[in-house]
XYZ file of C-alpha atoms in Angstrom:
452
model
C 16.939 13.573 6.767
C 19.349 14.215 9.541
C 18.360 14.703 12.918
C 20.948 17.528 13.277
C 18.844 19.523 10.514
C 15.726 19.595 12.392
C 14.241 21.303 15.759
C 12.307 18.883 17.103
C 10.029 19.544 20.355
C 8.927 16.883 22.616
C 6.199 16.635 24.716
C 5.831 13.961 26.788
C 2.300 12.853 27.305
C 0.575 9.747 29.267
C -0.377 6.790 27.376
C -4.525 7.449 28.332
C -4.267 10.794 26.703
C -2.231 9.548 23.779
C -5.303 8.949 21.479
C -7.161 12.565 22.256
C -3.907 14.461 22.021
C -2.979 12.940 18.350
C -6.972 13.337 17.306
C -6.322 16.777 18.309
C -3.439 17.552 16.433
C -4.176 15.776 13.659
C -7.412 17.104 13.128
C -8.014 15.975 9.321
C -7.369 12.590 7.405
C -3.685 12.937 6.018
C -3.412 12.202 2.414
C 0.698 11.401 1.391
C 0.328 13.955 -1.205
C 3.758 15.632 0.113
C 5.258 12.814 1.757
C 7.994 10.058 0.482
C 6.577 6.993 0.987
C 9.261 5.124 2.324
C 12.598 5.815 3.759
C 15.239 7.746 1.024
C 18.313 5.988 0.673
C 19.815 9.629 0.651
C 17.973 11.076 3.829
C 19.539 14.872 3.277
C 16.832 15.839 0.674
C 13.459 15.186 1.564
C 11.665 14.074 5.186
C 10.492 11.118 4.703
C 6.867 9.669 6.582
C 8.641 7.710 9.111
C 11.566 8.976 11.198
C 12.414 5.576 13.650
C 15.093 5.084 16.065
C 17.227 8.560 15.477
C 18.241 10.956 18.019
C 16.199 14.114 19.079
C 18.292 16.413 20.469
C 16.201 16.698 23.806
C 16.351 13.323 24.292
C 18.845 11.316 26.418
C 21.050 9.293 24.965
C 19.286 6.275 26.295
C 16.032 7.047 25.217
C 17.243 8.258 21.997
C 18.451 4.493 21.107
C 15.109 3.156 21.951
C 12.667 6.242 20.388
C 11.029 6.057 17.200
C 9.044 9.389 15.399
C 6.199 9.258 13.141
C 4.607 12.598 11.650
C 3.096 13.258 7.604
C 4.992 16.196 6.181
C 2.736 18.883 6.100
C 0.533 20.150 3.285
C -2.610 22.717 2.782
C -5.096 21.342 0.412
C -7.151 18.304 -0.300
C -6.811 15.706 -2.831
C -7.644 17.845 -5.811
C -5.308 20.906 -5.166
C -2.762 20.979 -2.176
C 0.508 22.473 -1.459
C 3.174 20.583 -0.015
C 5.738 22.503 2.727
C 8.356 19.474 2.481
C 10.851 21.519 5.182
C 8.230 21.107 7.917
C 5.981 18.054 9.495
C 2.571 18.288 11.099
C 2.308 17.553 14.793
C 3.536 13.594 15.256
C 3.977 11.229 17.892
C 7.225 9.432 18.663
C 7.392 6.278 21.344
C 10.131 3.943 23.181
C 10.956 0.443 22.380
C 7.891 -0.705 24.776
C 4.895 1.362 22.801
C 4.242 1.982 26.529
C 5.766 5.559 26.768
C 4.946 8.140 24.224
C 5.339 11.803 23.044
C 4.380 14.290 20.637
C 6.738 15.880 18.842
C 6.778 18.537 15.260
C 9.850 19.000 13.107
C 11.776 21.938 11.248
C 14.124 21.709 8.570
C 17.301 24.189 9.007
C 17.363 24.533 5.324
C 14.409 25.847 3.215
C 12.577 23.372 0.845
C 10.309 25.263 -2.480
C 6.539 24.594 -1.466
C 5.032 22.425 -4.253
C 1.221 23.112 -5.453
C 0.475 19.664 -7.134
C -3.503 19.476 -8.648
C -4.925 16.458 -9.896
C -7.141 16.011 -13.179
C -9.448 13.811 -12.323
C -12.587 13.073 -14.845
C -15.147 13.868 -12.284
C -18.279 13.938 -14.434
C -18.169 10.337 -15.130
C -17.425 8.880 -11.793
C -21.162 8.084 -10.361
C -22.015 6.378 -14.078
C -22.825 2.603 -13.572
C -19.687 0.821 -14.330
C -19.691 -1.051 -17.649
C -18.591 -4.041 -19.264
C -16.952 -3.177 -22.995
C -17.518 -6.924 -24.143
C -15.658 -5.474 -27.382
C -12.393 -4.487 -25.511
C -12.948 -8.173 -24.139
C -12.874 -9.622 -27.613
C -9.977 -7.306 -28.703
C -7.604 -8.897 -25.766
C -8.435 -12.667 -26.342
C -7.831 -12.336 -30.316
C -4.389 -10.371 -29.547
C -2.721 -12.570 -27.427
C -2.827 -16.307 -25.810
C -1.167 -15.368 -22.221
C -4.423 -14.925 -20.591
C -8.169 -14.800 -21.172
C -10.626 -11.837 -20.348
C -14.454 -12.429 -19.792
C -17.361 -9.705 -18.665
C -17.869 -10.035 -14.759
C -21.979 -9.203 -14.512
C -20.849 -8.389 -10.538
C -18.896 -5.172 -11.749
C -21.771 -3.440 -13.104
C -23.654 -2.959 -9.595
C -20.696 -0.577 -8.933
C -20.545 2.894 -9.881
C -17.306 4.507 -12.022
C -15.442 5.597 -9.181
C -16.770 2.872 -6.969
C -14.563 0.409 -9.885
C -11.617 2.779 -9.418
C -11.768 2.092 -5.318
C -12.028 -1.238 -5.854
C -9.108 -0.918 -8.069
C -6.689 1.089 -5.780
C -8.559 4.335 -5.123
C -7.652 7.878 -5.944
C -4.896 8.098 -2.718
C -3.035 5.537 -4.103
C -1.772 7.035 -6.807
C 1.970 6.175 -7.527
C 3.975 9.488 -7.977
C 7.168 8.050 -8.575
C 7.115 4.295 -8.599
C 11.120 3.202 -8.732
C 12.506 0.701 -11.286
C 13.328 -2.080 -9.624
C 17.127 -2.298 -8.030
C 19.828 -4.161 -10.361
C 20.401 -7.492 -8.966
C 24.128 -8.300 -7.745
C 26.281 -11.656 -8.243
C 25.193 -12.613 -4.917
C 21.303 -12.385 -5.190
C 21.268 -14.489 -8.560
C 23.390 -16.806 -6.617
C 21.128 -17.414 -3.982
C 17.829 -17.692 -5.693
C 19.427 -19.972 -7.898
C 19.326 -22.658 -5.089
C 15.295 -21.523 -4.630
C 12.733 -24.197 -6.230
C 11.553 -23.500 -10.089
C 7.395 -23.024 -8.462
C 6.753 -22.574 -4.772
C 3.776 -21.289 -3.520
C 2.418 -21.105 -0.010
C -1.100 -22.069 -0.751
C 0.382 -26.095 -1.157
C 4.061 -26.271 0.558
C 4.141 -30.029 1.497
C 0.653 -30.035 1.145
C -0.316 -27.651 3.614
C -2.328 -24.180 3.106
C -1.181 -21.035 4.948
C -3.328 -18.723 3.221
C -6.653 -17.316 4.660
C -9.771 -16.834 2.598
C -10.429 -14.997 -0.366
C -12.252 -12.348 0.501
C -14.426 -9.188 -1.424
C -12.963 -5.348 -0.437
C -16.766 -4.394 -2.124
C -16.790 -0.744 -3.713
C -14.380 0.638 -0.837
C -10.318 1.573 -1.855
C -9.344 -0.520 1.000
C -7.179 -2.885 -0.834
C -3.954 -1.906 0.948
C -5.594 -2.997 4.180
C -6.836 -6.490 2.901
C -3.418 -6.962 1.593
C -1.529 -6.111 5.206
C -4.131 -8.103 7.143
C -3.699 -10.921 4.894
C 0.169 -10.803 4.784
C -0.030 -10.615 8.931
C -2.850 -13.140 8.520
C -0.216 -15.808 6.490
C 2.770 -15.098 8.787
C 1.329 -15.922 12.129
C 0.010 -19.343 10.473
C 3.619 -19.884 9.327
C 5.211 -19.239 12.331
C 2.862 -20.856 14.497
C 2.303 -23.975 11.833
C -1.359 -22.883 10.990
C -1.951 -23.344 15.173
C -3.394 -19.614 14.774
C -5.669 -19.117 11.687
C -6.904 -15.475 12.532
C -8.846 -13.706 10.169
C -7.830 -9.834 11.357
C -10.399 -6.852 10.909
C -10.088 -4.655 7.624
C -12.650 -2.509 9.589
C -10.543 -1.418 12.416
C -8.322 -0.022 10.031
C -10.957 1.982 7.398
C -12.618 3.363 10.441
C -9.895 3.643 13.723
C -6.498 4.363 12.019
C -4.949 7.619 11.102
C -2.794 6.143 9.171
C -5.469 5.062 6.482
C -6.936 6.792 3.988
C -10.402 4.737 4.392
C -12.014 3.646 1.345
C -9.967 6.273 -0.951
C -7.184 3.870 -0.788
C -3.586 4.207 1.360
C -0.655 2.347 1.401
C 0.548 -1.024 3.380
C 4.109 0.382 4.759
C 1.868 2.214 7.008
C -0.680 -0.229 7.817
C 1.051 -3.638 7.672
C 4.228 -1.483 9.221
C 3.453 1.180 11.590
C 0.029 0.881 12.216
C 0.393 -2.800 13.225
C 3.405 -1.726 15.310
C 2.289 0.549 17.177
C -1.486 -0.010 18.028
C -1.617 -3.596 16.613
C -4.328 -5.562 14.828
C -7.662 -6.933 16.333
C -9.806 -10.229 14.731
C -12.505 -9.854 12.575
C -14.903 -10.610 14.588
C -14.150 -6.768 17.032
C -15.161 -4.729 13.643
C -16.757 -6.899 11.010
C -16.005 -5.567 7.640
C -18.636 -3.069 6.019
C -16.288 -1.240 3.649
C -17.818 2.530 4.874
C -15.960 4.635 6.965
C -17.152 6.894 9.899
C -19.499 9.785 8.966
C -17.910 12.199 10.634
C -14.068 12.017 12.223
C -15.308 12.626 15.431
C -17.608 9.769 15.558
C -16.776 6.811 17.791
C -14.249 3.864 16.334
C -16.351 0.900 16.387
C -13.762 -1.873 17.349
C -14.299 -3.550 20.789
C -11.474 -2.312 23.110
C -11.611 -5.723 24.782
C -10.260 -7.309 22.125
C -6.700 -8.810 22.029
C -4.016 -6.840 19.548
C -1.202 -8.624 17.275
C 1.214 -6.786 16.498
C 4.632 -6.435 14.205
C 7.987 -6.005 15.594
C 9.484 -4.304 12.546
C 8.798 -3.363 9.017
C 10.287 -2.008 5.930
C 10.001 -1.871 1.945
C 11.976 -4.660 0.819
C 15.514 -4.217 0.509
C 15.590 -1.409 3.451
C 13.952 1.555 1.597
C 11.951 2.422 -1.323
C 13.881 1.506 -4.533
C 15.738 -1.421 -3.424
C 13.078 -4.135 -4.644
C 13.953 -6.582 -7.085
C 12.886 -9.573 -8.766
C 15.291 -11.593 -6.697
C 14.963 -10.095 -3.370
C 11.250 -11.173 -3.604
C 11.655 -14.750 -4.626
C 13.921 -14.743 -1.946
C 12.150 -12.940 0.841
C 8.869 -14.508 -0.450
C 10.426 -18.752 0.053
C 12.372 -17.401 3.491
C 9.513 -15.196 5.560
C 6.388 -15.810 3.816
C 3.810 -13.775 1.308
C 4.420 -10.253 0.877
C 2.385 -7.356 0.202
C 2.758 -5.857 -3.335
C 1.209 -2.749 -5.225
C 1.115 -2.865 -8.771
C -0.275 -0.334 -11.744
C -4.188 -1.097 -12.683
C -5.107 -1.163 -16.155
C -8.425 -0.966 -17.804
C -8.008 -4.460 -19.377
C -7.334 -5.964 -15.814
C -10.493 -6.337 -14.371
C -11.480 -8.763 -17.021
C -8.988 -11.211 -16.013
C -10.037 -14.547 -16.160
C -6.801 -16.640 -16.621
C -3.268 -16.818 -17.602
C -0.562 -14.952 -17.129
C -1.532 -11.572 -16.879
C 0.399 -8.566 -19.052
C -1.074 -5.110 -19.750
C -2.389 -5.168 -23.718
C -2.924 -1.779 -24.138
C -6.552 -1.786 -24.774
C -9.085 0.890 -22.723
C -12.893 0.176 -21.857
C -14.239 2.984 -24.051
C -16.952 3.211 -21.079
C -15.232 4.231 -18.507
C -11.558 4.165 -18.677
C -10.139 3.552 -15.052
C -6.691 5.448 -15.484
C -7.056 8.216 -13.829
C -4.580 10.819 -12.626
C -1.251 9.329 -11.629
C 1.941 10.967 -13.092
C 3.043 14.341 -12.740
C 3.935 16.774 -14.859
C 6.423 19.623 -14.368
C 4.112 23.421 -14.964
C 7.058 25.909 -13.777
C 6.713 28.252 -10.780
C 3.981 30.305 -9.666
C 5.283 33.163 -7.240
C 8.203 30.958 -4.301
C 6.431 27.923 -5.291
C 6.776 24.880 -7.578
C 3.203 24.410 -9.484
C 2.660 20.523 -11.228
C -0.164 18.980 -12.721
C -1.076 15.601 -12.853
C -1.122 13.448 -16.092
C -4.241 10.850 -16.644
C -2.363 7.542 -15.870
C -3.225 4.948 -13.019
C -4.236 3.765 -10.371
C -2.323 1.117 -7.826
C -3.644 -1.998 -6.296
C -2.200 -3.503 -3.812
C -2.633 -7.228 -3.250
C -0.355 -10.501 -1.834
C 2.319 -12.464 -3.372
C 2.150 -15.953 -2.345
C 4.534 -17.531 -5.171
C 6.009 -17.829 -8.593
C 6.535 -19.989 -10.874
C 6.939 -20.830 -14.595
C 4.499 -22.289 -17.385
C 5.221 -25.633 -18.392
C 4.578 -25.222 -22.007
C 5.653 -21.415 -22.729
C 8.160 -21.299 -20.125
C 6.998 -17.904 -19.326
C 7.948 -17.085 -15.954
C 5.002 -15.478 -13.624
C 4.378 -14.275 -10.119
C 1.069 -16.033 -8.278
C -1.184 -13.273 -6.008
C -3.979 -13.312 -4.129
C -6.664 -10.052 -4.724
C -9.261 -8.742 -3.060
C -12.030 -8.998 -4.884
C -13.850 -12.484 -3.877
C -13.128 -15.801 -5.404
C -15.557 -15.883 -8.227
C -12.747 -13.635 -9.838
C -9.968 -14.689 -11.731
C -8.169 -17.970 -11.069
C -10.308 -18.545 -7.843
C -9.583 -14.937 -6.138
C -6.117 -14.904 -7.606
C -4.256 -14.119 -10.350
C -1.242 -14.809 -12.085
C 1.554 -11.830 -13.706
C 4.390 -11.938 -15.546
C 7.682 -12.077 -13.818
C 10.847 -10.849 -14.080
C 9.933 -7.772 -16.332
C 8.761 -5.269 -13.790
C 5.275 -5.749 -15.678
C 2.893 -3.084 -14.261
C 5.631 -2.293 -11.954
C 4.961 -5.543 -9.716
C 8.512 -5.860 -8.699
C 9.020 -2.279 -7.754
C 7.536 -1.804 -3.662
C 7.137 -5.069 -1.768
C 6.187 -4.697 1.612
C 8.479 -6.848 4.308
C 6.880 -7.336 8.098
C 8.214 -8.881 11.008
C 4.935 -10.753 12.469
C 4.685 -11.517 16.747
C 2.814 -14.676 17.241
């Protein structure tokens, strides 16, 4: 998106009425259902969710250097049925260089964009079923392959259908249009060839920079555990473990409007702007209960005493969404530290007990977990585009910590750390394969620039 194809209108506001004025305008939890999730590399078609450090035409040209916009394209609806109005953005804020001055601020598109009606089909009648274990689906993946080993977790069957697909991603975090991962040039195979054959930042030298393991319960608040936890590694990098914060996953599922609570969300906007702009607080100012707040009006929770860490700057790796490859994660991952990843969820993955993950193909006959994810052109109704959503998946976002490659297969693999305690898997983590985009692993890495 240009600047020059918008009207934008600024209103400058005082920081004290900053939070009251954006409650105000936006008045309902956002869902990305009409919003790019990252920056286009061609920014002439679509707006995309962040618009940083371009010119407003009421601006100076001072503060126009230093002024970055936020706003969520705007949309009518709710999760099962909206429509999108991709020309036009809901009331947003913008700020200078010092997140001390702020604005508000709503865009226009000069040139008309087709409102989109996109429904989802989502099996509803089985979601509040107990969760089950389909011990024959478990057998069926350890007699088909030898990569990695599946076993019944008792723990998943005190959560309900949908309360499994939260845990897994949630139904906000569906991937629309995940990107095959960029081609790799001459000069990115040249420098990861110099990069060690294993690294991982759980034993470099023999030192940890990894926090805990920790358990995201039956709330879709994966893509928060995974920012706080990136955040949570990069400070104790930079600072050579002297900080070893544990931030609050609660601040987030209950304060921020850029979450999507327990129904999932995406960390670009929490690792990235939300960390940015109103920084992160310890555990300790919201202890984690995986609910959100009853009502949107209802207080946020967090102690406002409490000391915020922030990020000075954040992107999807390689500068927008689609530039992510294999190699500009090994190398990003050995330079800067872990990264946070989102990857398709499978039925057969929550049995993982071992190995090197890879999707088998097999479905818990129970209650399969792929649920509405790719969409699926319908034709026009009246002015407007109408799509439905094919059943598909979900995505889970989670943090790369390192690679490596099996010493008797050779099979090359990527090491992460979940969210779901450390009685699962390879003590809270897991291992996937590598270099083959498996489950689209290598397509959206998440890149933050931590302030100690």
């Amino acid at each position: 998106m240009k600047i020059d194809d918008i009207n934008v209108r600024v209103y400058t506001i005082a920081l004290s009425n900053l939070v009251s004025a954006v409650t105000q305008s936006l008045n309902q939890r956002h869902e990305h259902v009409s919003v790019t999730r990252s920056r286009r590399r061609n920014k002439n078609e679509n707006f995309v969710g962040s618009v940083r450090g371009r010119q407003a035409p009421s601006c100076t040209p001072r503060q126009a250097q230093s002024q970055s916009y936020f706003a969520f394209s705007y949309y009518e609806g709710n999760l099962v049925s909206a429509t999108s109005y991709c020309d036009k953005t809901s009331n947003g804020w913008s700020r200078d260089a010092t997140v001390r001055n702020w604005s508000c601020f709503s865009a226009n598109k000069t040139t008309e964009v087709t409102p989109r009606v996109t429904k989802m089909l989502t099996p509803l009648r089985t979601h509040h079923q107990t969760y089950r274990n389909d011990h024959e689906m478990i057998e069926r993946i350890n007699s088909k392959q030898s990569s990695w080993t599946a076993k019944a977790y008792p723990e998943h069957e005190k959560y309900t259908v949908m309360e499994m697909g939260q845990r897994m991603g949630g139904l906000r975090s569906v991937p629309y249009n995940s990107p095959s991962p960029a081609a790799a040039t001459p000069e990115q195979k040249a420098r990861v060839s110099l990069l060690p054959k294993n690294f991982d930042w759980r034993d470099v030298e023999g030192v940890n920079y990894l926090a805990p393991v920790r358990d995201q319960g039956g709330c879709g608040s994966c893509y928060v555990f995974a920012s706080m936890a990136m955040i949570e590694s990069r400070i104790r990098i930079k600072t050579h473990n002297q900080r070893q914060d544990v931030f609050s996953t609660q601040d987030v599922v209950s304060c921020s409007m850029l979450s999507q609570g327990c129904d999932g969300g995406f960390s670009y906007l929490i690792a990235g702007r939300y960390a940015e702009d109103q920084g992160i607080v310890a555990e300790e100012c919201n202890p984690y209960t995986g609910k959100v707040r009853k009502f949107k009006d209802d207080p946020c929770n967090t102690d406002s005493s409490c000391a915020r860490t922030f990020v000075s700057d954040y992107e999807y790796l390689g500068g927008y969404y689609g530039a992510c490859n294999e190699e500009k994660m090994l190398q990003a991952l050995v330079e800067k530290g872990p990264l946070a990843v989102a990857y398709a969820v499978y039925d057969d993955f929550p049995n993982y007990d071992g190995g090197i993950y890879h999707h088998t193909g097999e479905r818990n006959i129970f209650n399969p977990l792929e649920v509405s994810g790719r969409r699926k052109e319908e034709g026009n109704i009246g002015n407007m585009r109408n799509e439905q959503m094919e059943p598909k998946y979900v995505n889970h976002a989670v943090l790369l910590v390192g690679y490596g490659e099996d010493e008797i297969t050779g099979e090359k693999f990527w090491t992460l750390k979940n969210s779901w305690s450390d009685s699962w898997g390879e003590d809270g983590y897991f291992r996937i394969r590598r270099g083959t985009n498996e489950c689209a692993i290598e397509s959206m890495a998440v890149d933050i620039t931590a302030i100690p």
